[in-house]
mmCIF file of C-alpha atoms in Angstrom:
data_model
loop_
_atom_site.group_PDB
_atom_site.id
_atom_site.type_symbol
_atom_site.label_atom_id
_atom_site.label_comp_id
_atom_site.label_asym_id
_atom_site.label_seq_id
_atom_site.Cartn_x
_atom_site.Cartn_y
_atom_site.Cartn_z
ATOM 1 C CA GLN A 13 -1.089 10.586 35.813
ATOM 2 C CA LYS A 14 2.470 8.888 36.979
ATOM 3 C CA ALA A 15 4.285 10.446 39.791
ATOM 4 C CA SER A 16 8.336 10.509 39.315
ATOM 5 C CA CYS A 17 10.604 11.792 42.472
ATOM 6 C CA THR A 18 13.109 14.948 41.338
ATOM 7 C CA GLU A 19 15.902 15.222 43.590
ATOM 8 C CA PRO A 20 15.837 17.315 46.584
ATOM 9 C CA ALA A 21 17.998 19.880 47.956
ATOM 10 C CA MET A 22 19.390 17.067 50.237
ATOM 11 C CA ALA A 23 19.003 13.615 49.267
ATOM 12 C CA LEU A 24 16.636 11.305 50.569
ATOM 13 C CA SER A 25 15.944 7.606 50.199
ATOM 14 C CA LEU A 26 13.999 5.748 47.880
ATOM 15 C CA GLN A 27 11.892 4.963 50.418
ATOM 16 C CA VAL A 28 10.943 8.400 51.330
ATOM 17 C CA CYS A 29 10.295 9.043 48.107
ATOM 18 C CA ALA A 30 8.070 6.417 47.954
ATOM 19 C CA GLN A 31 6.193 7.305 51.223
ATOM 20 C CA LEU A 32 5.589 10.736 50.082
ATOM 21 C CA CYS A 33 4.800 10.686 46.681
ATOM 22 C CA ARG A 34 1.136 9.309 45.690
ATOM 23 C CA ARG A 35 0.891 6.977 43.030
ATOM 24 C CA PRO A 36 -1.208 8.283 40.659
ATOM 25 C CA CYS A 37 -1.003 11.717 41.705
ATOM 26 C CA TYR A 38 -4.200 13.271 42.398
ATOM 27 C CA CYS A 39 -4.150 17.327 41.722
ATOM 28 C CA PRO A 40 -6.909 19.905 42.378
ATOM 29 C CA TRP A 41 -8.787 21.479 39.057
ATOM 30 C CA VAL A 42 -7.576 24.736 39.700
ATOM 31 C CA PRO A 43 -4.356 25.809 40.053
ATOM 32 C CA PRO A 44 -3.463 27.155 43.203
ATOM 33 C CA ARG A 45 -3.458 31.639 43.524
ATOM 34 C CA CYS A 46 0.136 31.893 43.880
ATOM 35 C CA PRO A 47 1.117 35.570 45.876
ATOM 36 C CA ARG A 48 3.044 38.419 44.218
ATOM 37 C CA GLY A 49 6.369 37.116 43.039
ATOM 38 C CA SER A 50 5.988 33.353 43.335
ATOM 39 C CA PRO A 51 5.277 31.621 40.237
ATOM 40 C CA LEU A 52 3.692 28.035 39.645
ATOM 41 C CA VAL A 53 5.883 25.127 40.236
ATOM 42 C CA LEU A 54 5.928 21.614 40.156
ATOM 43 C CA ASP A 55 6.135 20.035 43.490
ATOM 44 C CA GLY A 56 8.909 17.783 44.877
ATOM 45 C CA CYS A 57 7.495 14.619 43.487
ATOM 46 C CA GLY A 58 6.837 15.944 40.006
ATOM 47 C CA CYS A 59 3.206 15.919 39.957
ATOM 48 C CA CYS A 60 0.730 18.812 40.942
ATOM 49 C CA LYS A 61 1.462 22.730 40.029
ATOM 50 C CA ILE A 62 1.791 24.944 43.413
ATOM 51 C CA CYS A 63 3.324 28.218 44.275
ATOM 52 C CA ALA A 64 7.551 28.198 45.078
ATOM 53 C CA ARG A 65 7.973 29.369 48.339
ATOM 54 C CA ARG A 66 10.056 33.015 49.028
ATOM 55 C CA LEU A 67 13.006 33.640 50.400
ATOM 56 C CA GLY A 68 12.835 32.730 54.419
ATOM 57 C CA GLU A 69 9.975 30.627 53.948
ATOM 58 C CA PRO A 70 9.550 27.447 55.265
ATOM 59 C CA CYS A 71 10.036 24.463 52.672
ATOM 60 C CA ASP A 72 10.282 20.696 52.507
ATOM 61 C CA PHE A 73 10.805 17.804 49.765
ATOM 62 C CA LEU A 74 7.304 18.779 48.306
ATOM 63 C CA HIS A 75 7.083 21.938 49.080
ATOM 64 C CA VAL A 76 10.500 23.273 46.913
ATOM 65 C CA CYS A 77 11.407 26.909 46.633
ATOM 66 C CA ASP A 78 11.856 29.137 43.749
ATOM 67 C CA GLN A 79 14.923 28.182 41.589
ATOM 68 C CA SER A 80 14.612 30.634 39.170
ATOM 69 C CA GLN A 81 15.793 33.286 41.987
ATOM 70 C CA GLY A 82 18.406 30.956 43.210
ATOM 71 C CA LEU A 83 17.380 30.065 46.367
ATOM 72 C CA VAL A 84 17.100 26.385 47.772
ATOM 73 C CA CYS A 85 15.835 24.719 50.718
ATOM 74 C CA ASP A 86 18.273 25.075 53.896
ATOM 75 C CA TYR A 87 18.311 22.181 56.077
ATOM 76 C CA SER A 88 21.008 23.669 57.720
ATOM 77 C CA THR A 89 18.780 25.277 60.727
ATOM 78 C CA ALA A 90 16.646 22.083 60.729
ATOM 79 C CA PRO A 91 18.351 20.069 63.845
ATOM 80 C CA THR A 92 17.679 23.055 65.940
ATOM 81 C CA GLY A 93 14.009 22.810 65.517
ATOM 82 C CA THR A 94 13.153 25.451 63.324
ATOM 83 C CA GLY A 95 12.686 23.322 60.610
ATOM 84 C CA ALA A 96 14.373 24.420 56.542
ATOM 85 C CA THR A 97 13.944 27.357 54.768
ATOM 86 C CA CYS A 98 14.730 29.053 51.664
ATOM 87 C CA ASN A 99 17.870 30.627 51.455
ATOM 88 C CA PHE A 100 20.329 31.566 48.558
ATOM 89 C CA GLU A 101 22.789 28.468 47.457
ATOM 90 C CA ASP A 102 25.598 29.905 48.616
ATOM 91 C CA SER A 103 24.136 30.748 51.995
ATOM 92 C CA GLU A 104 24.210 34.652 51.119
ATOM 93 C CA GLU A 105 21.765 37.159 52.835
ATOM 94 C CA GLY A 106 19.452 39.012 50.881
ATOM 95 C CA CYS A 107 16.140 40.362 51.065
ATOM 96 C CA GLU A 108 12.967 40.557 49.117
ATOM 97 C CA VAL A 109 11.010 43.403 48.092
ATOM 98 C CA ASN A 110 7.689 43.378 46.063
ATOM 99 C CA GLY A 111 8.283 39.835 45.267
ATOM 100 C CA ARG A 112 11.881 40.281 43.743
ATOM 101 C CA VAL A 113 15.092 39.259 45.403
ATOM 102 C CA TYR A 114 18.649 40.998 45.975
ATOM 103 C CA LYS A 115 21.744 40.161 47.119
ATOM 104 C CA ASP A 116 23.195 41.387 49.586
ATOM 105 C CA GLY A 117 24.870 44.522 49.368
ATOM 106 C CA GLU A 118 22.748 44.885 45.743
ATOM 107 C CA VAL A 119 21.469 48.260 44.786
ATOM 108 C CA PHE A 120 18.384 49.012 43.184
ATOM 109 C CA GLN A 121 15.056 50.778 42.801
ATOM 110 C CA PRO A 122 11.533 49.939 43.417
ATOM 111 C CA SER A 123 10.365 53.046 42.252
ATOM 112 C CA CYS A 124 11.720 56.275 40.397
ATOM 113 C CA LYS A 125 11.246 58.095 43.532
ATOM 114 C CA LEU A 126 13.408 55.344 46.063
ATOM 115 C CA GLN A 127 17.051 54.002 45.751
ATOM 116 C CA CYS A 128 17.614 51.067 47.963
ATOM 117 C CA ARG A 129 20.336 49.193 49.229
ATOM 118 C CA CYS A 130 19.968 45.523 50.491
ATOM 119 C CA LEU A 131 22.081 44.700 53.781
ATOM 120 C CA ASP A 132 22.185 41.922 56.304
ATOM 121 C CA GLY A 133 18.602 40.951 55.173
ATOM 122 C CA GLY A 134 16.940 43.754 55.394
ATOM 123 C CA PHE A 135 16.965 47.360 53.219
ATOM 124 C CA THR A 136 17.302 50.787 53.715
ATOM 125 C CA CYS A 137 16.224 53.354 51.342
ATOM 126 C CA VAL A 138 17.091 56.798 50.125
ATOM 127 C CA PRO A 139 14.425 59.630 48.438
ATOM 128 C CA LEU A 140 15.011 60.577 45.482
ATOM 129 C CA CYS A 141 12.759 63.497 45.023
ATOM 130 C CA GLN A 142 13.460 67.065 46.795
ATOM 131 C CA GLU A 143 11.299 67.538 49.379
ATOM 132 C CA ASP A 144 11.536 71.292 49.512
ATOM 133 C CA VAL A 145 8.747 73.537 51.024
ATOM 134 C CA ARG A 146 7.585 76.861 49.097
ATOM 135 C CA LEU A 147 5.908 79.722 50.891
ATOM 136 C CA PRO A 148 3.472 82.459 49.325
ATOM 137 C CA THR A 149 5.378 85.330 47.288
ATOM 138 C CA PRO A 150 4.232 88.648 45.409
ATOM 139 C CA ASP A 151 4.694 86.704 42.176
ATOM 140 C CA CYS A 152 3.190 83.146 43.611
ATOM 141 C CA PRO A 153 0.514 83.471 45.977
ATOM 142 C CA HIS A 154 -0.546 80.589 46.137
ATOM 143 C CA PRO A 155 1.917 77.564 45.461
ATOM 144 C CA ARG A 156 0.909 74.303 44.813
ATOM 145 C CA ARG A 157 2.489 71.239 44.254
ATOM 146 C CA VAL A 158 0.953 68.465 41.701
ATOM 147 C CA GLU A 159 2.401 65.527 39.494
ATOM 148 C CA VAL A 160 3.754 65.994 36.003
ATOM 149 C CA PRO A 161 2.757 63.786 33.474
ATOM 150 C CA GLY A 162 6.269 62.492 32.113
ATOM 151 C CA LYS A 163 7.974 63.418 35.360
ATOM 152 C CA CYS A 164 8.562 61.439 38.426
ATOM 153 C CA CYS A 165 9.008 63.839 41.166
ATOM 154 C CA PRO A 166 5.800 66.233 41.917
ATOM 155 C CA GLU A 167 6.772 70.202 40.764
ATOM 156 C CA TRP A 168 5.945 73.087 42.633
ATOM 157 C CA ILE A 169 3.285 75.313 40.355
ATOM 158 C CA CYS A 170 1.178 78.999 40.976
ATOM 159 C CA GLU A 171 -2.601 78.124 41.540
ATOM 160 C CA ALA A 172 -4.366 81.320 40.439
ATOM 161 C CA GLN A 173 -7.888 81.543 42.228
ATOM 162 C CA GLU A 174 -9.794 84.466 40.631
ATOM 163 C CA GLN A 175 -12.327 84.635 43.865
ATOM 164 C CA HIS A 176 -10.168 84.271 47.141
ATOM 165 C CA LEU A 177 -11.115 87.069 49.660
ATOM 166 C CA LEU A 178 -8.972 88.420 52.315
ATOM 167 C CA ARG A 179 -10.411 87.146 55.597
ATOM 168 C CA ALA A 180 -9.574 90.498 57.723
ATOM 169 C CA ALA A 181 -10.843 93.021 54.958
ATOM 170 C CA GLY A 182 -13.461 90.733 53.542
ATOM 171 C CA THR A 183 -12.720 92.271 49.991
ATOM 172 C CA VAL A 184 -9.527 91.477 47.626
ATOM 173 C CA SER A 185 -7.154 94.296 48.604
ATOM 174 C CA PRO A 186 -6.866 96.782 45.803
ATOM 175 C CA LEU A 187 -3.031 97.829 45.707
ATOM 176 C CA LEU A 188 -2.614 94.351 44.403
ATOM 177 C CA PRO A 189 -3.687 92.736 40.791
ATOM 178 C CA TYR A 190 -4.090 89.472 42.384
ATOM 179 C CA PRO A 191 -5.940 88.046 45.253
ATOM 180 C CA CYS A 192 -3.283 87.122 48.560
ATOM 181 C CA GLN A 193 -3.601 84.157 50.461
ATOM 182 C CA GLU A 194 -3.061 85.081 54.083
ATOM 183 C CA TRP A 195 0.093 83.038 55.950
ATOM 184 C CA GLY A 196 1.362 83.796 59.054
ATOM 185 C CA THR A 197 3.216 82.419 62.557
ATOM 186 C CA GLU A 198 1.814 82.233 65.644
ATOM 187 C CA TRP A 199 2.929 85.379 67.740
ATOM 188 C CA SER A 200 5.813 84.758 69.963
ATOM 189 C CA ALA A 201 6.220 85.362 73.650
ATOM 190 C CA CYS A 202 6.085 88.543 75.374
ATOM 191 C CA SER A 203 9.983 89.832 75.431
ATOM 192 C CA VAL A 204 9.701 90.435 79.148
ATOM 193 C CA THR A 205 8.514 88.854 82.166
ATOM 194 C CA CYS A 206 6.685 91.939 83.412
ATOM 195 C CA GLY A 207 5.618 95.241 82.327
ATOM 196 C CA VAL A 208 5.067 96.243 78.658
ATOM 197 C CA GLY A 209 7.140 94.753 75.927
ATOM 198 C CA PHE A 210 6.980 93.208 72.372
ATOM 199 C CA SER A 211 5.476 90.262 70.684
ATOM 200 C CA THR A 212 6.813 89.183 67.351
ATOM 201 C CA ARG A 213 5.193 87.158 64.677
ATOM 202 C CA VAL A 214 6.289 86.621 60.491
ATOM 203 C CA SER A 215 3.611 86.879 58.412
ATOM 204 C CA ASN A 216 1.837 88.461 54.884
ATOM 205 C CA GLN A 217 -0.738 90.228 56.130
ATOM 206 C CA ASN A 218 0.000 93.583 54.379
ATOM 207 C CA PRO A 219 -1.286 96.018 51.791
ATOM 208 C CA TYR A 220 1.375 94.651 49.936
ATOM 209 C CA CYS A 221 0.737 90.837 50.578
ATOM 210 C CA ARG A 222 5.011 90.418 51.503
ATOM 211 C CA LEU A 223 6.651 88.548 53.898
ATOM 212 C CA GLU A 224 7.532 90.398 57.188
ATOM 213 C CA THR A 225 8.462 90.476 60.739
ATOM 214 C CA GLN A 226 5.143 92.221 62.430
ATOM 215 C CA ARG A 227 5.792 93.605 66.330
ATOM 216 C CA ARG A 228 2.451 94.516 69.049
ATOM 217 C CA LEU A 229 2.824 95.014 72.298
ATOM 218 C CA CYS A 230 2.299 92.937 75.220
ATOM 219 C CA MET A 231 2.198 92.659 78.961
ATOM 220 C CA ALA A 232 2.480 89.764 80.708
ATOM 221 C CA ARG A 233 1.895 91.279 84.265
ATOM 222 C CA PRO A 234 2.734 94.315 86.100
ATOM 223 C CA CYS A 235 5.484 94.852 87.612
ATOM 224 C CA PRO A 236 6.122 94.803 91.253
ATOM 225 C CA ALA A 237 5.890 98.737 92.900
ATOM 226 C CA LEU A 238 9.480 99.530 93.984
ATOM 227 C CA PRO A 239 9.961 100.217 97.095
ATOM 228 C CA ALA A 240 10.193 104.139 98.507
ATOM 229 C CA ALA A 241 13.107 105.756 98.377
ATOM 230 C CA SER A 242 14.873 106.523 101.616
ATOM 231 C CA PRO A 243 15.314 110.304 102.408
ATOM 232 C CA LEU A 244 19.540 111.286 101.803
ATOM 233 C CA VAL A 245 21.122 112.134 104.972
ATOM 234 C CA SER A 246 23.332 115.073 104.485
#
């Protein structure tokens, strides 16, 4: 197969083209496996199939950029010693996400749960699904977040547990028609630094399985004895 030089981003002389391109072409039997978003294209000699270079990747006369994404081999940084890289033809900055190139300022959704914006070569994203927290309640003692078929964001459901036992009593409370899953915060610090005070917490460990503020007596340390009062002088 006879090689033919294609016109690169920068004009090259016929002598350079002849030095880089071998005639006839000798290409591997098996084409290379390209990363996601990088198509198979002909090299700069129009000879062998190679993986197109993506945004920000090094390029030269042989290793061409992905023209389908509007990329060209930018030689503006070559004199500084960094070499040429693939960039947009109009020198506009962009970003690459999952093999696709987005222009600066473009808003896109890589998934139904995220909305992103390309900005200055990078991108920022905000979630589209609410990250709320649901506590156990009497009508829904076992809330659980699950993926619903056909819907993007997960939803809360009430999961029934037929044989859930209370840790304290060891049996299901006879006052409730459903098992109660215990939940509570840690006890707070004592309300006073010495002597008897109160410590509080929020818990549903009660016969009705309702969230309530509970208190108990506490004492960090005994208070020091007060000095004896001096007798009154008449």
